[in-house]
mmCIF file of C-alpha atoms and ligand atoms in Angstrom:
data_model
loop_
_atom_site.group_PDB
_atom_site.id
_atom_site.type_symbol
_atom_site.label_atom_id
_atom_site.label_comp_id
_atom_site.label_asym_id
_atom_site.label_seq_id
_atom_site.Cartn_x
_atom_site.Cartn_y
_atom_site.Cartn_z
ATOM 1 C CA UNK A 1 0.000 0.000 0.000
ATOM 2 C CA UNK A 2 2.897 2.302 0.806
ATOM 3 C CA UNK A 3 4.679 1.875 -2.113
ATOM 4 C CA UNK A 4 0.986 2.322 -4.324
ATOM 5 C CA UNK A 5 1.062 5.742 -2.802
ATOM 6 C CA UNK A 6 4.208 6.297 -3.049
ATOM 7 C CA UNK A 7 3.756 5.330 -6.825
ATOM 8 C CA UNK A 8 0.790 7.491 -6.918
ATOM 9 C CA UNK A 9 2.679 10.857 -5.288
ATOM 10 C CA UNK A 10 5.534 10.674 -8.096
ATOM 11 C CA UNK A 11 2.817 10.103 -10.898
ATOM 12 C CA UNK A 12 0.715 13.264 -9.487
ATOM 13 C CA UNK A 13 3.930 15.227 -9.070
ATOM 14 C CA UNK A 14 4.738 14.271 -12.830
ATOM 15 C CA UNK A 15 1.401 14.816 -14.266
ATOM 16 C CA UNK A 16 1.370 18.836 -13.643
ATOM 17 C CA UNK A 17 4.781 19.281 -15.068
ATOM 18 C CA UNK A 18 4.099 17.601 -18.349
ATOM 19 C CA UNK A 19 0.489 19.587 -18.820
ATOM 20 C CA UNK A 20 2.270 22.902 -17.840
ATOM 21 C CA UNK A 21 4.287 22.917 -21.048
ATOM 22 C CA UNK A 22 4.000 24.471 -24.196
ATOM 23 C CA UNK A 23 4.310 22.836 -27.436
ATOM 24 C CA UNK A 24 5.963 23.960 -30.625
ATOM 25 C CA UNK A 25 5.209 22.255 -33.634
ATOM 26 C CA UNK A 26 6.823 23.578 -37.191
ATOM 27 C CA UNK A 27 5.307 22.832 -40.088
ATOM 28 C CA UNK A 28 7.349 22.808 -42.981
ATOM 29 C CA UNK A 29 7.571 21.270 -46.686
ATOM 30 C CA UNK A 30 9.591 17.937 -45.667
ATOM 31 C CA UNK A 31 8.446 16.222 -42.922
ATOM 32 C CA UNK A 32 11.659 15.419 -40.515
ATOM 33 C CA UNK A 33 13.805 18.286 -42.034
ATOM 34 C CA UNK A 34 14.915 22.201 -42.125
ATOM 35 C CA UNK A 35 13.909 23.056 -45.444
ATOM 36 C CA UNK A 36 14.732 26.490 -47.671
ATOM 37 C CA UNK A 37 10.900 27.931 -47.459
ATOM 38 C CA UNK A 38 10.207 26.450 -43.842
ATOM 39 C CA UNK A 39 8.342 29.115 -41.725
ATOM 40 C CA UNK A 40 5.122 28.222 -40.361
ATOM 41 C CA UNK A 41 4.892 27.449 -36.569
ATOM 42 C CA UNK A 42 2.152 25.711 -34.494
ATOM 43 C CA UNK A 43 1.963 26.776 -30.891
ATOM 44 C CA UNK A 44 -0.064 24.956 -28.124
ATOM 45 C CA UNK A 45 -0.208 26.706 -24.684
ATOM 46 C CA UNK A 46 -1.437 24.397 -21.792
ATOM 47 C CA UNK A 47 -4.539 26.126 -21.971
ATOM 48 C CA UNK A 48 -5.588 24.830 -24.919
ATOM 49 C CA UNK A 49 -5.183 28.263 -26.806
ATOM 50 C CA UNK A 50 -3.361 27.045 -30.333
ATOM 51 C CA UNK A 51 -2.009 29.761 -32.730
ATOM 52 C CA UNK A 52 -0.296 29.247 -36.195
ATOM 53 C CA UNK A 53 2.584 31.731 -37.110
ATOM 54 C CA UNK A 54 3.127 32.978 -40.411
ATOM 55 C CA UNK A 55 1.428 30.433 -42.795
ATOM 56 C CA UNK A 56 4.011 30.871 -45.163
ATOM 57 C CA UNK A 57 4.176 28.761 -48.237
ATOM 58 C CA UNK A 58 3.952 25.977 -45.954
ATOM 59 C CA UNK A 59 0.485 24.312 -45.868
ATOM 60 C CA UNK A 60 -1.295 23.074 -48.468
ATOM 61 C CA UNK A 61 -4.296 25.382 -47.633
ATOM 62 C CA UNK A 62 -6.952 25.905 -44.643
ATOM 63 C CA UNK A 63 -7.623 22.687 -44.043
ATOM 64 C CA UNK A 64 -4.290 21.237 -44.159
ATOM 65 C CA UNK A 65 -4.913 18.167 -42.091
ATOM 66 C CA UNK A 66 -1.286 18.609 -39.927
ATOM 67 C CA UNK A 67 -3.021 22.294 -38.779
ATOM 68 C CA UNK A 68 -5.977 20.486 -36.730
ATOM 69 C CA UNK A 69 -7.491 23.360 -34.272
ATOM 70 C CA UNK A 70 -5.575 26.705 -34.867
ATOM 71 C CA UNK A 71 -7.536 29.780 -32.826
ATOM 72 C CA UNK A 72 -5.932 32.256 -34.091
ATOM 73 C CA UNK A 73 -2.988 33.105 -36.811
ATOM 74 C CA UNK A 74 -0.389 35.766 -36.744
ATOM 75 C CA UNK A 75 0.834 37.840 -39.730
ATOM 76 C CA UNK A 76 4.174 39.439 -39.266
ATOM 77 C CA UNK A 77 4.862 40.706 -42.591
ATOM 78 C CA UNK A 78 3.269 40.864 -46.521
ATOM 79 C CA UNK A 79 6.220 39.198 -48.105
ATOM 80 C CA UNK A 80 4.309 36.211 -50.422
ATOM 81 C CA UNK A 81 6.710 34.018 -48.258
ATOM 82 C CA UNK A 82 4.758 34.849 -45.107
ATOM 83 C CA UNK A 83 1.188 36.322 -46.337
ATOM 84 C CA UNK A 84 1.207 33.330 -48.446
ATOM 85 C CA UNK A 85 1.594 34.183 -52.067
ATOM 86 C CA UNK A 86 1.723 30.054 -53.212
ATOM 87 C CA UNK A 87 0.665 27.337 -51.224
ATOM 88 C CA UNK A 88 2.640 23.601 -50.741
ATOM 89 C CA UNK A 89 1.566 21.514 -52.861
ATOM 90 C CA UNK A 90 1.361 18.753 -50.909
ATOM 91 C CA UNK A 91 4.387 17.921 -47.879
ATOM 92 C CA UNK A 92 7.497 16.300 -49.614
ATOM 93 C CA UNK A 93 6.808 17.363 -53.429
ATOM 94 C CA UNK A 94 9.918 19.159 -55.084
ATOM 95 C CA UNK A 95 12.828 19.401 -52.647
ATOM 96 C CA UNK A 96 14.224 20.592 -49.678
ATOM 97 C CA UNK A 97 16.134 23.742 -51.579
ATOM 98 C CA UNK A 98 13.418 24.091 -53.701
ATOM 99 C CA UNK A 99 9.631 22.615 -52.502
ATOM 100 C CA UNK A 100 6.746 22.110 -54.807
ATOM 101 C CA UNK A 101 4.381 25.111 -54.861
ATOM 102 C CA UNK A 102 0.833 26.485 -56.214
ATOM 103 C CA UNK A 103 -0.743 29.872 -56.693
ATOM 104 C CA UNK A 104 -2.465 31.128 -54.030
ATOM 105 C CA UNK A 105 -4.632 33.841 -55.507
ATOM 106 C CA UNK A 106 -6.365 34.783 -51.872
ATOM 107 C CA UNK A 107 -3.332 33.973 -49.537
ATOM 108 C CA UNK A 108 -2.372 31.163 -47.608
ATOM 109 C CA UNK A 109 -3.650 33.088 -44.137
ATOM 110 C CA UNK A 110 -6.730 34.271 -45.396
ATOM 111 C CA UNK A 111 -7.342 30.694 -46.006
ATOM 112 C CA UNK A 112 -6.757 29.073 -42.672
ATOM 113 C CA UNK A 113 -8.447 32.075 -41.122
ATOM 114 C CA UNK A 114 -11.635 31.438 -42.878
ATOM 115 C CA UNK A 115 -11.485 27.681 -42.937
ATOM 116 C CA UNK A 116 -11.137 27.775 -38.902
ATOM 117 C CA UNK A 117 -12.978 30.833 -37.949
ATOM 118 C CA UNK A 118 -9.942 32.239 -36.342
ATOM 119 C CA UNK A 119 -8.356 35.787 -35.085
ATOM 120 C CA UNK A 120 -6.060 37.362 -37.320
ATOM 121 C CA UNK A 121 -3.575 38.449 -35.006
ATOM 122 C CA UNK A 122 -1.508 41.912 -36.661
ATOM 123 C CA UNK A 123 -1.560 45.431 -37.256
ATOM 124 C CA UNK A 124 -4.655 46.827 -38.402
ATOM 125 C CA UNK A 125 -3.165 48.163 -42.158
ATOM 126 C CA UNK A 126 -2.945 44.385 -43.089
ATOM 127 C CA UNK A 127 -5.894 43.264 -40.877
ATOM 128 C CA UNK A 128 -7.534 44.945 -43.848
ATOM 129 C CA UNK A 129 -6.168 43.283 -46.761
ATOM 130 C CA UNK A 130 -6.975 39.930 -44.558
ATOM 131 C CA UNK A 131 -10.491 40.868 -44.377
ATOM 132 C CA UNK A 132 -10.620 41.368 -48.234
ATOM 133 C CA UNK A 133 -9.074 38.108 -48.920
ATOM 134 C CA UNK A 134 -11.536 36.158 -46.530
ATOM 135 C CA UNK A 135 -14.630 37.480 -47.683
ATOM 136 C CA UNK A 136 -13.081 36.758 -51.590
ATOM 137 C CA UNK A 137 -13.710 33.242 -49.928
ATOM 138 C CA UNK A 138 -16.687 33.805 -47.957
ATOM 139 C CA UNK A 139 -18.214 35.047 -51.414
ATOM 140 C CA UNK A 140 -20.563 37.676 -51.751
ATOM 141 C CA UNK A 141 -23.886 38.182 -49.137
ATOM 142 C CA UNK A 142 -21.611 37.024 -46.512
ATOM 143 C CA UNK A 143 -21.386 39.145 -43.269
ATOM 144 C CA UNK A 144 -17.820 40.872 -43.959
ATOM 145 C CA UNK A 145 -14.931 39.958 -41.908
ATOM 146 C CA UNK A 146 -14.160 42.567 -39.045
ATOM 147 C CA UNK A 147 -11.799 43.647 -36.399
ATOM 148 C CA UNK A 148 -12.955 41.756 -32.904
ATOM 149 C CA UNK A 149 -15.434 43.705 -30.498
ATOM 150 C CA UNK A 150 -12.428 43.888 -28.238
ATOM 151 C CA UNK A 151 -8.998 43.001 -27.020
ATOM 152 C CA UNK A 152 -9.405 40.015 -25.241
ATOM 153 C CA UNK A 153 -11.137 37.387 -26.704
ATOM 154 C CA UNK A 154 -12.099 33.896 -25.560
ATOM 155 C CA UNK A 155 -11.180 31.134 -28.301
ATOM 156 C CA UNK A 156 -12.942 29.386 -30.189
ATOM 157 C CA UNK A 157 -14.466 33.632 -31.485
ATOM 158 C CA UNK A 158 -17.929 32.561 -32.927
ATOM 159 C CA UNK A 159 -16.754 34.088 -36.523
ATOM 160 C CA UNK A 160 -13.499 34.818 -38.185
ATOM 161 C CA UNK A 161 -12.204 38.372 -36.891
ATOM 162 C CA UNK A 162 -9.171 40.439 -36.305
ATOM 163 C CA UNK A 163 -7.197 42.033 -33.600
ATOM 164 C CA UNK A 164 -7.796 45.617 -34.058
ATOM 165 C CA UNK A 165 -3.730 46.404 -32.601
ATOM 166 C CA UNK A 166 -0.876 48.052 -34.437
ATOM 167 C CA UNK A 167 2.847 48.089 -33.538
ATOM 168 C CA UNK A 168 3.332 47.957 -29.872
ATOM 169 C CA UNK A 169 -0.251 46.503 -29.381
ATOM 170 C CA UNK A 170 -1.495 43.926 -26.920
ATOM 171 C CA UNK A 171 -4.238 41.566 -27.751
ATOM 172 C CA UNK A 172 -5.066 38.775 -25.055
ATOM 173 C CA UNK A 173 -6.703 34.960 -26.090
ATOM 174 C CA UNK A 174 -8.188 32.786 -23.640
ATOM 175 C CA UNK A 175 -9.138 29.345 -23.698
ATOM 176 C CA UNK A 176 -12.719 28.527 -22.355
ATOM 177 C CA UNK A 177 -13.270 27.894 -18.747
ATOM 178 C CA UNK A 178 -9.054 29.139 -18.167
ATOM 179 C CA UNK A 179 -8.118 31.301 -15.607
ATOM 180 C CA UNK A 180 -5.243 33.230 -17.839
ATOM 181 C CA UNK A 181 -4.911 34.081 -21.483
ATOM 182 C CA UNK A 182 -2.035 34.097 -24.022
ATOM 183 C CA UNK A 183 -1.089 37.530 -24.384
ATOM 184 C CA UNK A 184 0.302 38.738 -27.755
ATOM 185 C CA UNK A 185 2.266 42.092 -28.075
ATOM 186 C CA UNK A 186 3.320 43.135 -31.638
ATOM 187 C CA UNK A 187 7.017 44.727 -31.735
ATOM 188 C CA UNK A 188 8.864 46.334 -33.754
ATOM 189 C CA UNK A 189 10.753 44.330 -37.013
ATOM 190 C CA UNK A 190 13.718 45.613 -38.559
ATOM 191 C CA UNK A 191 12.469 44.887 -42.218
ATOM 192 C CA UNK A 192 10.139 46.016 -45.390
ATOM 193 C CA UNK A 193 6.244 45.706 -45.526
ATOM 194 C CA UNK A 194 5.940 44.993 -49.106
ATOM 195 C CA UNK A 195 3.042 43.044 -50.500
ATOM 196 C CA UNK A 196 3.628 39.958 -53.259
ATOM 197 C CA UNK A 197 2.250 41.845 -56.049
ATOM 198 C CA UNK A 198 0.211 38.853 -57.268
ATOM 199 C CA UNK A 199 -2.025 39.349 -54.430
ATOM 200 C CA UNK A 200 -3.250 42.408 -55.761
ATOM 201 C CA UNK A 201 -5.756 43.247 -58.068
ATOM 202 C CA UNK A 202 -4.536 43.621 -61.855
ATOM 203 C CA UNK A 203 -5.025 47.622 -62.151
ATOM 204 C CA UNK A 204 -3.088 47.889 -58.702
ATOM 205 C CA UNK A 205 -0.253 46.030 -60.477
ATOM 206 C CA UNK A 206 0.195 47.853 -63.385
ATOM 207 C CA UNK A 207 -0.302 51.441 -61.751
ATOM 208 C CA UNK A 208 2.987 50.041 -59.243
ATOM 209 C CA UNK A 209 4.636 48.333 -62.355
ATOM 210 C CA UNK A 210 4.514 51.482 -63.934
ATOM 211 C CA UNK A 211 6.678 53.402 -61.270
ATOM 212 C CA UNK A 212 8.679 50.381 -60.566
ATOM 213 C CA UNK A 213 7.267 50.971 -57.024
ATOM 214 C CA UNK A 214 6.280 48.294 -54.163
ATOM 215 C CA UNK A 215 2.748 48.409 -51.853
ATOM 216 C CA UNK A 216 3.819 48.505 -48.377
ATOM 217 C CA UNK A 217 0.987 47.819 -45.607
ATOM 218 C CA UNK A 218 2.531 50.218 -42.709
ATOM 219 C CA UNK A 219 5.219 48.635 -40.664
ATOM 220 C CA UNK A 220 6.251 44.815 -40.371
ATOM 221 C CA UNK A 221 6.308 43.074 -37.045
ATOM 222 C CA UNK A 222 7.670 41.031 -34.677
ATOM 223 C CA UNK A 223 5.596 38.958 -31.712
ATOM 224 C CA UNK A 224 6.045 38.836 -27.908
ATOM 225 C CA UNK A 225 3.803 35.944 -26.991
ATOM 226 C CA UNK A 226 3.353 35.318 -23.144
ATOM 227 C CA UNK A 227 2.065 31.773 -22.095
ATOM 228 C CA UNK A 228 0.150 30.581 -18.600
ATOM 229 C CA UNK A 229 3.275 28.343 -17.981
ATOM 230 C CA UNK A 230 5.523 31.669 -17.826
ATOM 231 C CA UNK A 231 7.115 31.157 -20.884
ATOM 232 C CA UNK A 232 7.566 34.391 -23.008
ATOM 233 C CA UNK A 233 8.843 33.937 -26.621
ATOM 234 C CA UNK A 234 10.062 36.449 -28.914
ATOM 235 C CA UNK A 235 8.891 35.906 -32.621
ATOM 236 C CA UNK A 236 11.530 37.627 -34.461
ATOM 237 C CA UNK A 237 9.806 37.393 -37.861
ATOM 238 C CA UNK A 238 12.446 38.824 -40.846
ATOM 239 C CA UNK A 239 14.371 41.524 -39.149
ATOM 240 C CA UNK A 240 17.852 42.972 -39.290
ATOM 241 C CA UNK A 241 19.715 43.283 -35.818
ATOM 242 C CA UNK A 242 18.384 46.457 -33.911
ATOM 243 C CA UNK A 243 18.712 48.082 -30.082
ATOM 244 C CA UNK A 244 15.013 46.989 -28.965
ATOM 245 C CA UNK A 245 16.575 43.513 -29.053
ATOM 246 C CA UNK A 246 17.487 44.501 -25.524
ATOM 247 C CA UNK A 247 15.672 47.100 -23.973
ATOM 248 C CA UNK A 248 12.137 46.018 -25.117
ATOM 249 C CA UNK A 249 12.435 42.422 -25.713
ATOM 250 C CA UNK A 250 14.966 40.935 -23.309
ATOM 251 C CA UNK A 251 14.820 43.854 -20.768
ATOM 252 C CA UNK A 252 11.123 44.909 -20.412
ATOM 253 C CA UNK A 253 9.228 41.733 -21.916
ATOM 254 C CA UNK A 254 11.903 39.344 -20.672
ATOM 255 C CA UNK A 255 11.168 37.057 -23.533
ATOM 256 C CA UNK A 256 13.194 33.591 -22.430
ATOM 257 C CA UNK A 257 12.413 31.871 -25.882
ATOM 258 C CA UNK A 258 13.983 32.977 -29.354
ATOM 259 C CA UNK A 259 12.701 32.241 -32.603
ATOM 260 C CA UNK A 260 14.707 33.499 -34.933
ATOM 261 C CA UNK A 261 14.146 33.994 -38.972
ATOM 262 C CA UNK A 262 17.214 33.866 -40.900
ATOM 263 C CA UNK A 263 18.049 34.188 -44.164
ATOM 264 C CA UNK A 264 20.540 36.454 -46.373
ATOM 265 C CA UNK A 265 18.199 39.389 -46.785
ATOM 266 C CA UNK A 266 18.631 41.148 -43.313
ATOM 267 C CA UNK A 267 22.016 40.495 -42.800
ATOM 268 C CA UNK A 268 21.495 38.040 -39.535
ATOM 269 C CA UNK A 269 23.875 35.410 -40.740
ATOM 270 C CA UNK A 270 26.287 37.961 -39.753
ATOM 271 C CA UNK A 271 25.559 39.811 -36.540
ATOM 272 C CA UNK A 272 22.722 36.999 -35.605
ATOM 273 C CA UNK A 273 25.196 35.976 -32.694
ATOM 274 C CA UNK A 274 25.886 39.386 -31.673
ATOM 275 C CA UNK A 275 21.769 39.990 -31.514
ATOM 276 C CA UNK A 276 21.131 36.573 -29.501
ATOM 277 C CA UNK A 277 24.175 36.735 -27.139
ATOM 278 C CA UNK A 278 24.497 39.859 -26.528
ATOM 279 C CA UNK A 279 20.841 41.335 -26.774
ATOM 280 C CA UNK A 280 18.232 38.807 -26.346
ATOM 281 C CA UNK A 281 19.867 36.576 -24.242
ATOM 282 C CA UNK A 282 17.337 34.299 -24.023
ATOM 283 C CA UNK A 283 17.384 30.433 -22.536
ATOM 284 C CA UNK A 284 16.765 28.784 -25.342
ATOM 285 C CA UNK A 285 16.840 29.855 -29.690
ATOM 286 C CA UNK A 286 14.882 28.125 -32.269
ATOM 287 C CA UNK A 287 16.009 28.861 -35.592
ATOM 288 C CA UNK A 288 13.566 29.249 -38.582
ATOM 289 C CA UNK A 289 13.742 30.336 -42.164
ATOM 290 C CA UNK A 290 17.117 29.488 -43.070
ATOM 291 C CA UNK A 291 16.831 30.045 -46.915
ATOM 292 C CA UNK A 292 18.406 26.505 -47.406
ATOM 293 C CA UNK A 293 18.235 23.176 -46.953
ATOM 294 C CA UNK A 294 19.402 23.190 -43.480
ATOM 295 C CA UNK A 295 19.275 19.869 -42.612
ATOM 296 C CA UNK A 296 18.997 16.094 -44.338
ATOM 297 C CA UNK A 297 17.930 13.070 -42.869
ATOM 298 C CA UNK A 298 16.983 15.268 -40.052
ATOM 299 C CA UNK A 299 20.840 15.904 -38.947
ATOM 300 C CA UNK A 300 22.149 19.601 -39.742
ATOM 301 C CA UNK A 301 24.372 19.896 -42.352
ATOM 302 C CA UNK A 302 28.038 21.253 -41.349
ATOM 303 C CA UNK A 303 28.525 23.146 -44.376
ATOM 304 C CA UNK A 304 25.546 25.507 -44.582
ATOM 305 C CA UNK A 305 25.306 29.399 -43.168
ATOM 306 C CA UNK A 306 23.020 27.851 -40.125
ATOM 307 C CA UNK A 307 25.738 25.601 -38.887
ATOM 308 C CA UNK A 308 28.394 28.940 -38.920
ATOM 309 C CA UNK A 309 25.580 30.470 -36.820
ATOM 310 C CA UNK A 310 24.563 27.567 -34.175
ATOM 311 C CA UNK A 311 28.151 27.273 -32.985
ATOM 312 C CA UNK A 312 28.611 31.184 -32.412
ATOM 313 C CA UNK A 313 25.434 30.725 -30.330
ATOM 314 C CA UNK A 314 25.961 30.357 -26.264
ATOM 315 C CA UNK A 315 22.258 29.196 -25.542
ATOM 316 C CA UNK A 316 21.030 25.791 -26.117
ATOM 317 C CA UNK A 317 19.675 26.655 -30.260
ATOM 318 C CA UNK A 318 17.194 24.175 -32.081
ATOM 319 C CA UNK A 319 16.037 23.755 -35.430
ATOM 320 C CA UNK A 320 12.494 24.090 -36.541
ATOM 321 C CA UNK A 321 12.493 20.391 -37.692
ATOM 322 C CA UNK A 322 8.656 20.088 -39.456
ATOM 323 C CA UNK A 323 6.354 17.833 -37.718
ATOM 324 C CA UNK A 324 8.477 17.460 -34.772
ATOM 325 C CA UNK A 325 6.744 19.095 -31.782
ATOM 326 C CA UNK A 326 9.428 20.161 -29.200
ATOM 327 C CA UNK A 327 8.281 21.015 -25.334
ATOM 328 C CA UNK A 328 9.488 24.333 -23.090
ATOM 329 C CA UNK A 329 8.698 24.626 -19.771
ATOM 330 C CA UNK A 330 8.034 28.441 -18.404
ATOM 331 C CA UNK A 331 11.735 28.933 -17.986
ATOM 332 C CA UNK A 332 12.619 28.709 -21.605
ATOM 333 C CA UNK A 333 14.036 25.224 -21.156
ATOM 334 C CA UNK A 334 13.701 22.820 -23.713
ATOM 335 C CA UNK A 335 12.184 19.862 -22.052
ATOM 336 C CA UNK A 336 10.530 17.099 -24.581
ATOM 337 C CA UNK A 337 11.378 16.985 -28.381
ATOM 338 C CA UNK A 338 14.677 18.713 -29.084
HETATM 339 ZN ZN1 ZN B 1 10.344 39.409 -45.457
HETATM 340 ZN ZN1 ZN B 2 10.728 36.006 -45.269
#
């Protein structure tokens, strides 16, 4: 009998720990690797709350069977490779440099935010081109997609709606029946707004064509996203190295989480140790949109711009591998997946 409780008191001691984690799932084009055009993130807080981060050109549209619930989806930027431009084709087509992708015409997030009803969670210049693009699927007589009634919002919303914020914002989702929500702060990103011109209506094209000139939607962002467990991760999205790195992320939002967007465009190949190390400091980096095929079989390759980075890197760093969900506890710590 003693040792049944004693059995019992190590299994309820163990239960908590495991429930109080949050779970970070990448979804990319090759299931088990770091691919070129990997970006999209699943995020489970113990709550129950689930967000999806950047669709990207990494699910095969809004009802992608690997999304399963997704509450809400955040937009950090109107680059086609985060709005959404094309759409995978289906997981492991093409390769890992170079995956197999489709037109599409209304956006990747407008589709997963009208096939699950969710929040779109960004700044409200491209809260309105979401809106657009969702009632293009909605079709016409449909009530038009709006920002939410207000600022905190308990998930599942009854219909698709957005989070009325802009840079510096704070917008709050709570799971039903939870005593906390997920709190999302937008932040600043160190990068261009652009939209994919495809995306845009034909006239709107030409007139920009014309001028050799870009649409940008007000400023790109970055994500502070603090979980009931404690943890607080910093969503870089694309962004050059910059001084808020430290006095608004690490210093006033103490983010303890990383995830970090690389690539050659804003230069963080280069001073990306200099920004984690000396900036952010936070426990624990997850690396995302590397711009090449990171990784085969699953193991990182020693020869690409990623492996440079990791071993400049003091804090334990991951890669997003897609499909593999990887566990942090509130400290930033890495505990089930990695
Ligand atoms: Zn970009
Ligand atoms: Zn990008």
């Amino acid at each position: 009998m003693r040792i049944a409780c004693a059995a019992f008191a190590v299994l309820l001691a163990a239960v908590p720990a495991l429930a109080q984690n949050v779970k970070i799932t990448p979804i990319g084009s090759h299931k088990g690797e770091l691919c070129a055009n990997d970006r999209a993130i699943i995020f489970e807080d113990p709550t129950g709350v689930r967000f999806l981060y950047d669709p990207a050109h990494n699910v095969t549209g809004g009802n992608d069977p690997r999304l399963g619930a997704i509450h809400l989806v955040l937009l950090s930027h109107m680059h086609g490779d985060h709005v959404g431009d094309l759409k995978l084709k289906a997981p492991g087509e093409g390769s890992c440099a170079n995956s197999a992708r489709v037109p599409a015409p209304n956006s990747t997030i407008a589709e997963v935010v009208a096939a699950k009803n969710a929040v779109a969670v960004t700044t409200r210049a491209m809260a309105g081109f979401v809106h657009n693009k969702v009632d293009a699927i909605h079709g016409s007589g449909a009530k038009p997609m709006d920002f939410c009634p207000t600022l905190s919002v308990n998930v599942p919303v009854p219909e698709a709606c957005s989070s009325r914020i802009d840079l510096g914002g704070v917008f709050t989702a709570r799971a039903q029946g939870a005593q906390q929500g997920v709190e999302f702060t937008t932040v600043y990103s160190s990068h261009v707004n652009d939209v994919a011109p495809s995306l845009l209506t034909k006239p709107q094209q030409d007139l920009l064509k014309a001028d050799g000139a870009q649409l940008g939607y007000g400023p790109p962002i970055g994500f502070v996203v603090k979980f009931t467990n404690g943890l607080v991760a910093y969503l870089s999205s694309d962004t050059g190295v910059f001084g808020d790195m430290k006095t608004v992320i690490s210093d006033y939002h103490k983010a303890n989480l990383a995830v970090v967007n690389l690539g050659p465009n804003p230069g963080l190949f280069q001073s990306g140790a200099y920004a984690i190390n000396d900036l952010l400091k936070p426990a624990s980096v997850i690396f995302t949109h590397v711009n090449e095929a990171a990784t085969e079989g699953g193991k990182l390759k020693p020869n690409t711009q990623t492996a440079a980075l990791m071993k400049q890197v003091t804090a334990p760093a991951y890669l997003a591998i897609s499909e593999r969900t990887m566990e942090f506890d509130g400290k930033g710590k890495c505990v089930s997946g990695c």
